[in-house]
Coordinates of N, CA and C in Angstrom, one line a residue:
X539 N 0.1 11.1 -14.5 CA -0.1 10.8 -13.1 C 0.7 11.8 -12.2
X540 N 1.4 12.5 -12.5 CA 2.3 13.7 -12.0 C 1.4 14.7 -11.5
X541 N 0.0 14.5 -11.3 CA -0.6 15.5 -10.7 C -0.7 14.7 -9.1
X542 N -0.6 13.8 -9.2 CA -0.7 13.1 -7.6 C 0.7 13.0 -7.0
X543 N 1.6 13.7 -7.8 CA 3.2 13.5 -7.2 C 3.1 14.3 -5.9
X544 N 3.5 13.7 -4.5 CA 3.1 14.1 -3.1 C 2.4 13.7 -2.2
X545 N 1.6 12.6 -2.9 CA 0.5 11.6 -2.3 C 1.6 10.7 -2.1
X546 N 0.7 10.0 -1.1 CA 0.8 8.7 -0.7 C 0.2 7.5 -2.0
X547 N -0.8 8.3 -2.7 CA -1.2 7.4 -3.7 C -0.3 7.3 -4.9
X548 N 0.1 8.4 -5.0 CA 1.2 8.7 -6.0 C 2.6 7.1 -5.9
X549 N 2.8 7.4 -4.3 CA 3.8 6.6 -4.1 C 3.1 4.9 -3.8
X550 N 2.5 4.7 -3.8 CA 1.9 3.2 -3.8 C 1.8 2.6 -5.6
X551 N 0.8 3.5 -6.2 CA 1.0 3.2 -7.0 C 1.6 2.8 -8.3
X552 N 2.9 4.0 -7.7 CA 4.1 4.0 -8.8 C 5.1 2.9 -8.7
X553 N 5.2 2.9 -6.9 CA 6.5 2.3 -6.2 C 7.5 3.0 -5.6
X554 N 7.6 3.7 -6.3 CA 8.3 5.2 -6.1 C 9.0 5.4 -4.5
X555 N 9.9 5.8 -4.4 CA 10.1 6.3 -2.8 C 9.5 6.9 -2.2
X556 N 9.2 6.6 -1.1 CA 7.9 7.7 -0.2 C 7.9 8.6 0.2
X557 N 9.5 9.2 0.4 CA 10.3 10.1 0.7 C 10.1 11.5 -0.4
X558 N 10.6 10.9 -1.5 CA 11.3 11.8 -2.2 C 10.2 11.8 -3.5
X559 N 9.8 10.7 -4.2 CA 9.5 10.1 -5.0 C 10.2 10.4 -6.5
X560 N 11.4 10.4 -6.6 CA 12.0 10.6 -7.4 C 12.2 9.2 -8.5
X561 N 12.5 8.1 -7.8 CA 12.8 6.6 -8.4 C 12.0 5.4 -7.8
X562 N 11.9 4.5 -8.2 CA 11.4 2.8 -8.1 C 12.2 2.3 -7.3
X563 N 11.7 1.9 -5.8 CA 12.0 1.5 -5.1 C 12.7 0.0 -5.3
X564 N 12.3 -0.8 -6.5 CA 12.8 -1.8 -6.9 C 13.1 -1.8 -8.2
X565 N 14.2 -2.8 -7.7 CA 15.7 -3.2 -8.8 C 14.6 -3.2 -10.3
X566 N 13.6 -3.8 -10.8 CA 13.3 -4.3 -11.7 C 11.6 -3.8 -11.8
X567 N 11.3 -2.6 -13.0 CA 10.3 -2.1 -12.6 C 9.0 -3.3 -13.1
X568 N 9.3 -4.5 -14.0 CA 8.4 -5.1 -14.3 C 7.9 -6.2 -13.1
X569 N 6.9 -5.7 -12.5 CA 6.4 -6.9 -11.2 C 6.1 -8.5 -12.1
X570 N 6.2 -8.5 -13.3 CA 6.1 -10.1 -13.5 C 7.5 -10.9 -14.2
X571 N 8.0 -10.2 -13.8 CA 9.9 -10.8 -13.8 C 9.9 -11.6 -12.8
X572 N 9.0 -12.7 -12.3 CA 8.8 -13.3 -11.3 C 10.0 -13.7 -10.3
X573 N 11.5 -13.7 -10.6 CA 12.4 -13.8 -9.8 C 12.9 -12.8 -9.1
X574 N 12.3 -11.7 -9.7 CA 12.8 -10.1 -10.0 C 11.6 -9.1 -9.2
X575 N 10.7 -9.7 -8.6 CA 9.3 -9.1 -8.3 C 9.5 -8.5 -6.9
X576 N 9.7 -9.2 -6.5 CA 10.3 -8.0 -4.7 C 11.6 -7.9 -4.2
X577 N 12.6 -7.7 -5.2 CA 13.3 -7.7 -4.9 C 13.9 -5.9 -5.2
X578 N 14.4 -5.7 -3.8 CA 14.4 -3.9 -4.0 C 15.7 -3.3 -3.9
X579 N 15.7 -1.9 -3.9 CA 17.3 -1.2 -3.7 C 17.2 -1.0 -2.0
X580 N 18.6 -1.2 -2.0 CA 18.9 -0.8 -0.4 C 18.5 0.2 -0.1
X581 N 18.6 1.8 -0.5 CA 17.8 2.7 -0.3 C 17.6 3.5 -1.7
X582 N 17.5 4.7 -1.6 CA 17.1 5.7 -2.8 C 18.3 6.4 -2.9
X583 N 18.3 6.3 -4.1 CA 19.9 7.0 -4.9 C 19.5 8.6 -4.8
X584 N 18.8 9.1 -4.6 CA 18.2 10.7 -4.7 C 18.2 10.9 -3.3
X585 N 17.3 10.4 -2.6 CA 17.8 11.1 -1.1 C 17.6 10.2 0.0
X586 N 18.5 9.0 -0.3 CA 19.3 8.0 0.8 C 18.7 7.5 1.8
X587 N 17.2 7.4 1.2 CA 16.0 7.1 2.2 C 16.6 5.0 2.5
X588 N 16.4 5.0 3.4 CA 16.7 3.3 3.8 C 15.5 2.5 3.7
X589 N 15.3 1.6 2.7 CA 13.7 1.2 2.4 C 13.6 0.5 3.8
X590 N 14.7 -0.7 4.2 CA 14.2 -1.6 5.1 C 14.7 -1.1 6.4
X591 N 13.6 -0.6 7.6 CA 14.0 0.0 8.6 C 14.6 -1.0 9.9
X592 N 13.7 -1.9 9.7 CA 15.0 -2.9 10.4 C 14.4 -4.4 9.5
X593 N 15.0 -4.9 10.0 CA 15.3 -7.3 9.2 C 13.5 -7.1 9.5
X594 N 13.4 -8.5 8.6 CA 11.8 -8.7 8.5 C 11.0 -7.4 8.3
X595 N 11.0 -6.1 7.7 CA 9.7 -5.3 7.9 C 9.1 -5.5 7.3
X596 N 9.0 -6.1 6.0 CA 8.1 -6.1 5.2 C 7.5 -7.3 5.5
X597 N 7.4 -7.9 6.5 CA 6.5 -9.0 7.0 C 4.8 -8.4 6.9
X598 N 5.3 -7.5 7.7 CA 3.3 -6.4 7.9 C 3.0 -6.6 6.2
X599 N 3.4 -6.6 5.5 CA 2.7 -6.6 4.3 C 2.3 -7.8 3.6
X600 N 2.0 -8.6 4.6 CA 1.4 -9.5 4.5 C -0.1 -9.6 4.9
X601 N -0.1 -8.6 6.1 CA -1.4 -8.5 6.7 C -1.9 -7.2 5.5
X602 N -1.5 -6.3 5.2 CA -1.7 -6.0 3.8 C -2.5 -6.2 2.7
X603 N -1.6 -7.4 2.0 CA -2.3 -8.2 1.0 C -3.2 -8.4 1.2
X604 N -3.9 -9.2 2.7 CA -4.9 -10.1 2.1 C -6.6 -9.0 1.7
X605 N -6.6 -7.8 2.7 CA -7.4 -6.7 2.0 C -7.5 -6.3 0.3
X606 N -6.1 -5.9 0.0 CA -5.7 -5.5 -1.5 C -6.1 -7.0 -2.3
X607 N -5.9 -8.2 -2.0 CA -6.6 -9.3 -2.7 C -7.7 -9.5 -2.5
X608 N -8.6 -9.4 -1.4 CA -9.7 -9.5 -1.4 C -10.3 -8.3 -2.5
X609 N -9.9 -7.3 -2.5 CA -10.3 -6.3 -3.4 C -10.3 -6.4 -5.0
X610 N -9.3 -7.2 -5.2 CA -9.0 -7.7 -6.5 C -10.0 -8.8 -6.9
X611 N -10.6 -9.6 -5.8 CA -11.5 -10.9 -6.2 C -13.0 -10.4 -5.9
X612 N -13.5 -9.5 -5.4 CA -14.4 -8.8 -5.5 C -14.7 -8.2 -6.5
X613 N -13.7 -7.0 -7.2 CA -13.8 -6.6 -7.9 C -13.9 -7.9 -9.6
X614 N -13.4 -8.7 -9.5 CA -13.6 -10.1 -10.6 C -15.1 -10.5 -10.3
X615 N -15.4 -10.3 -9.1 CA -16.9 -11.3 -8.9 C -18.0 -10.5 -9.3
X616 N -17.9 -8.8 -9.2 CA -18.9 -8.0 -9.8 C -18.5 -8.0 -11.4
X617 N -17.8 -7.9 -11.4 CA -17.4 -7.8 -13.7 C -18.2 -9.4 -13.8
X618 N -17.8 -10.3 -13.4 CA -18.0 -11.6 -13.6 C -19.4 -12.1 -13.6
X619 N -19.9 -12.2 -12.4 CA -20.7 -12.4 -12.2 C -22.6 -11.8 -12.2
X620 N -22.0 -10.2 -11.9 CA -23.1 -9.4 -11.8 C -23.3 -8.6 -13.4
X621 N -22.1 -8.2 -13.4 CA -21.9 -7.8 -15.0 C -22.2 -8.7 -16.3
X622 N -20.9 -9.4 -16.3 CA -21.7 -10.3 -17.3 C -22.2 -11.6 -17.0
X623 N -23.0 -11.8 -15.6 CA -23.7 -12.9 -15.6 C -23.8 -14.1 -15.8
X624 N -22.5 -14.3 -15.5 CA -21.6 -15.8 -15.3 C -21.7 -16.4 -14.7
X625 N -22.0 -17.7 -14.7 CA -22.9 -18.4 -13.6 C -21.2 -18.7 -12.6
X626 N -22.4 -19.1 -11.3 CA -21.1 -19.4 -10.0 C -20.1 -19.9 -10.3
X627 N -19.9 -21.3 -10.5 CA -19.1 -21.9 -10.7 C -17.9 -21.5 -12.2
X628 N -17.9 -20.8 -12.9 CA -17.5 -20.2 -13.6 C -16.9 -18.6 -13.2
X629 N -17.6 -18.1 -12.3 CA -17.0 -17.1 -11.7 C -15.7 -17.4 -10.5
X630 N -16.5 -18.6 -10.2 CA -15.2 -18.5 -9.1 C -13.9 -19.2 -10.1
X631 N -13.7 -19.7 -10.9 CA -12.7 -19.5 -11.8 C -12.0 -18.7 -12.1
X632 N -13.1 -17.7 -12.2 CA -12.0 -16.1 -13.0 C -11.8 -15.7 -11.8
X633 N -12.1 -15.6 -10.9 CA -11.7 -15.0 -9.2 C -10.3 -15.7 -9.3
X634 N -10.1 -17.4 -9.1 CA -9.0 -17.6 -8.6 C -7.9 -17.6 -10.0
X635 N -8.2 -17.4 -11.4 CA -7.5 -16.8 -12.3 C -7.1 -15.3 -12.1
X636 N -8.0 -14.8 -11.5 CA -7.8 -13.1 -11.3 C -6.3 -13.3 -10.3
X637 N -6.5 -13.9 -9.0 CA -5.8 -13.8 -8.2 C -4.6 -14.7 -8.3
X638 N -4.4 -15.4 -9.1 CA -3.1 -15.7 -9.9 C -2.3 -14.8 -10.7
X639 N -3.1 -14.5 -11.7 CA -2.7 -13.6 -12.6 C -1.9 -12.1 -11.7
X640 N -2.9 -11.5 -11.3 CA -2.7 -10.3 -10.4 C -1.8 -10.7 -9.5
X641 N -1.0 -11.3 -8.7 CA -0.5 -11.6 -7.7 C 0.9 -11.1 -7.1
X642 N 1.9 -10.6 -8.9 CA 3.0 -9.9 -8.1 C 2.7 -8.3 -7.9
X643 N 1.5 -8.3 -9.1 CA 1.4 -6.8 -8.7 C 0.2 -6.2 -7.3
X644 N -0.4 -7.5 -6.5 CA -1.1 -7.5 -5.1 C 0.3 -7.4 -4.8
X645 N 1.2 -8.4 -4.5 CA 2.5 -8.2 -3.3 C 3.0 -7.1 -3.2
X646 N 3.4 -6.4 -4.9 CA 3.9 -5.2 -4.9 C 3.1 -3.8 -4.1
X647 N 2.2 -3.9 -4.4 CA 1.3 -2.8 -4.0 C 1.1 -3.0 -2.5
X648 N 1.0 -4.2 -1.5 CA 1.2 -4.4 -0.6 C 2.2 -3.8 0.1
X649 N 3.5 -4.0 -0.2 CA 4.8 -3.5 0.1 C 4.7 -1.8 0.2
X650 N 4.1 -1.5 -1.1 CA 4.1 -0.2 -0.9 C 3.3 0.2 0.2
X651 N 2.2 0.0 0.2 CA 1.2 0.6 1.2 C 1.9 0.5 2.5
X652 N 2.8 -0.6 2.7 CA 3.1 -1.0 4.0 C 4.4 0.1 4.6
X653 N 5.0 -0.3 3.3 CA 5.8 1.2 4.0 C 5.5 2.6 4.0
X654 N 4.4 3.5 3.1 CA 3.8 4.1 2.9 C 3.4 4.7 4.4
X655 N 2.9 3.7 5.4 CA 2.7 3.7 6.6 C 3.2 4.3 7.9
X656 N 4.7 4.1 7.4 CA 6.1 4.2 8.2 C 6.5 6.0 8.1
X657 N 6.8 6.0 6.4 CA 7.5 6.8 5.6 C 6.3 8.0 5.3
X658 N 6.9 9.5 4.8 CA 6.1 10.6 4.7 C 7.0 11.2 3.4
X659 N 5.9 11.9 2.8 CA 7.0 12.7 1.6 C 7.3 14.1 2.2
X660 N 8.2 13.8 1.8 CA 9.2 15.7 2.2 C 9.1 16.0 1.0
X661 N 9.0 17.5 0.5 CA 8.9 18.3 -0.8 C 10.3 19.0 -0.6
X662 N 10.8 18.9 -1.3 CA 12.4 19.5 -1.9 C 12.3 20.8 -1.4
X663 N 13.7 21.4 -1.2 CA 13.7 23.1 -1.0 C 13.9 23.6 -2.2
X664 N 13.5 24.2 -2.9 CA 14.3 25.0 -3.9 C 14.6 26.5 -3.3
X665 N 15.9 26.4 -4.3 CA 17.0 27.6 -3.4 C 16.3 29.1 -4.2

């Protein structure tokens, strides 16, 4: 995935700082450590970027989510239902199993995109 290092995609879907993208923006890279799932570093140890620019920001990534979930249960209803031809009531099962299952890694990816928003990657100087 180091050929996308400098995107915005790079940094969403690593976690990564958006700055720098050097480290994981969060304490604990596994999103299903469910206590452990959004919980982040104050800023980046590489270049002292401040994740949270002021109290509450990562509220907007709420309005976030619910596109990135919708995407997630769409995506379950075409495998599901059109693909392998699973009748309704059985699909909408695996939809709201999808969207359980998937759920810290929707919040996560939410957060990113949201600050992704804010923040821009700088490319290092080399001397």
């Amino acid at each position: 995935m180091n050929f996308l290092k400098g995107t915005k995609i790079y940094s969403i879907l690593t976690g990564s700082c958006p700055v720098c993208q050097n480290e994981s923006m969060y304490q604990v890279s596994n999103p299903y450590k469910l206590t452990h799932t959004l919980q982040m570093n104050e800023q980046c140890s590489h270049c002292n970027t401040k994740y949270k620019i002021e109290p509450s920001f990562f509220y907007g990534a709420m309005y976030v989510s619910y596109p990135v979930g919708i995407a997630f249960a769409v995506a379950a209803f075409v495998i599901s239902y059109l693909i392998l031809e699973i009748n309704l009531l059985k699909t909408f099962f695996v939809i709201v199993g999808t969207m359980i299952v998937f759920m810290p890694i929707i919040m996560r990816v939410s957060r990113n995109i949201w600050i992704n928003f804010f923040m821009h990657y700088k490319k290092e100087k080399t001397l």
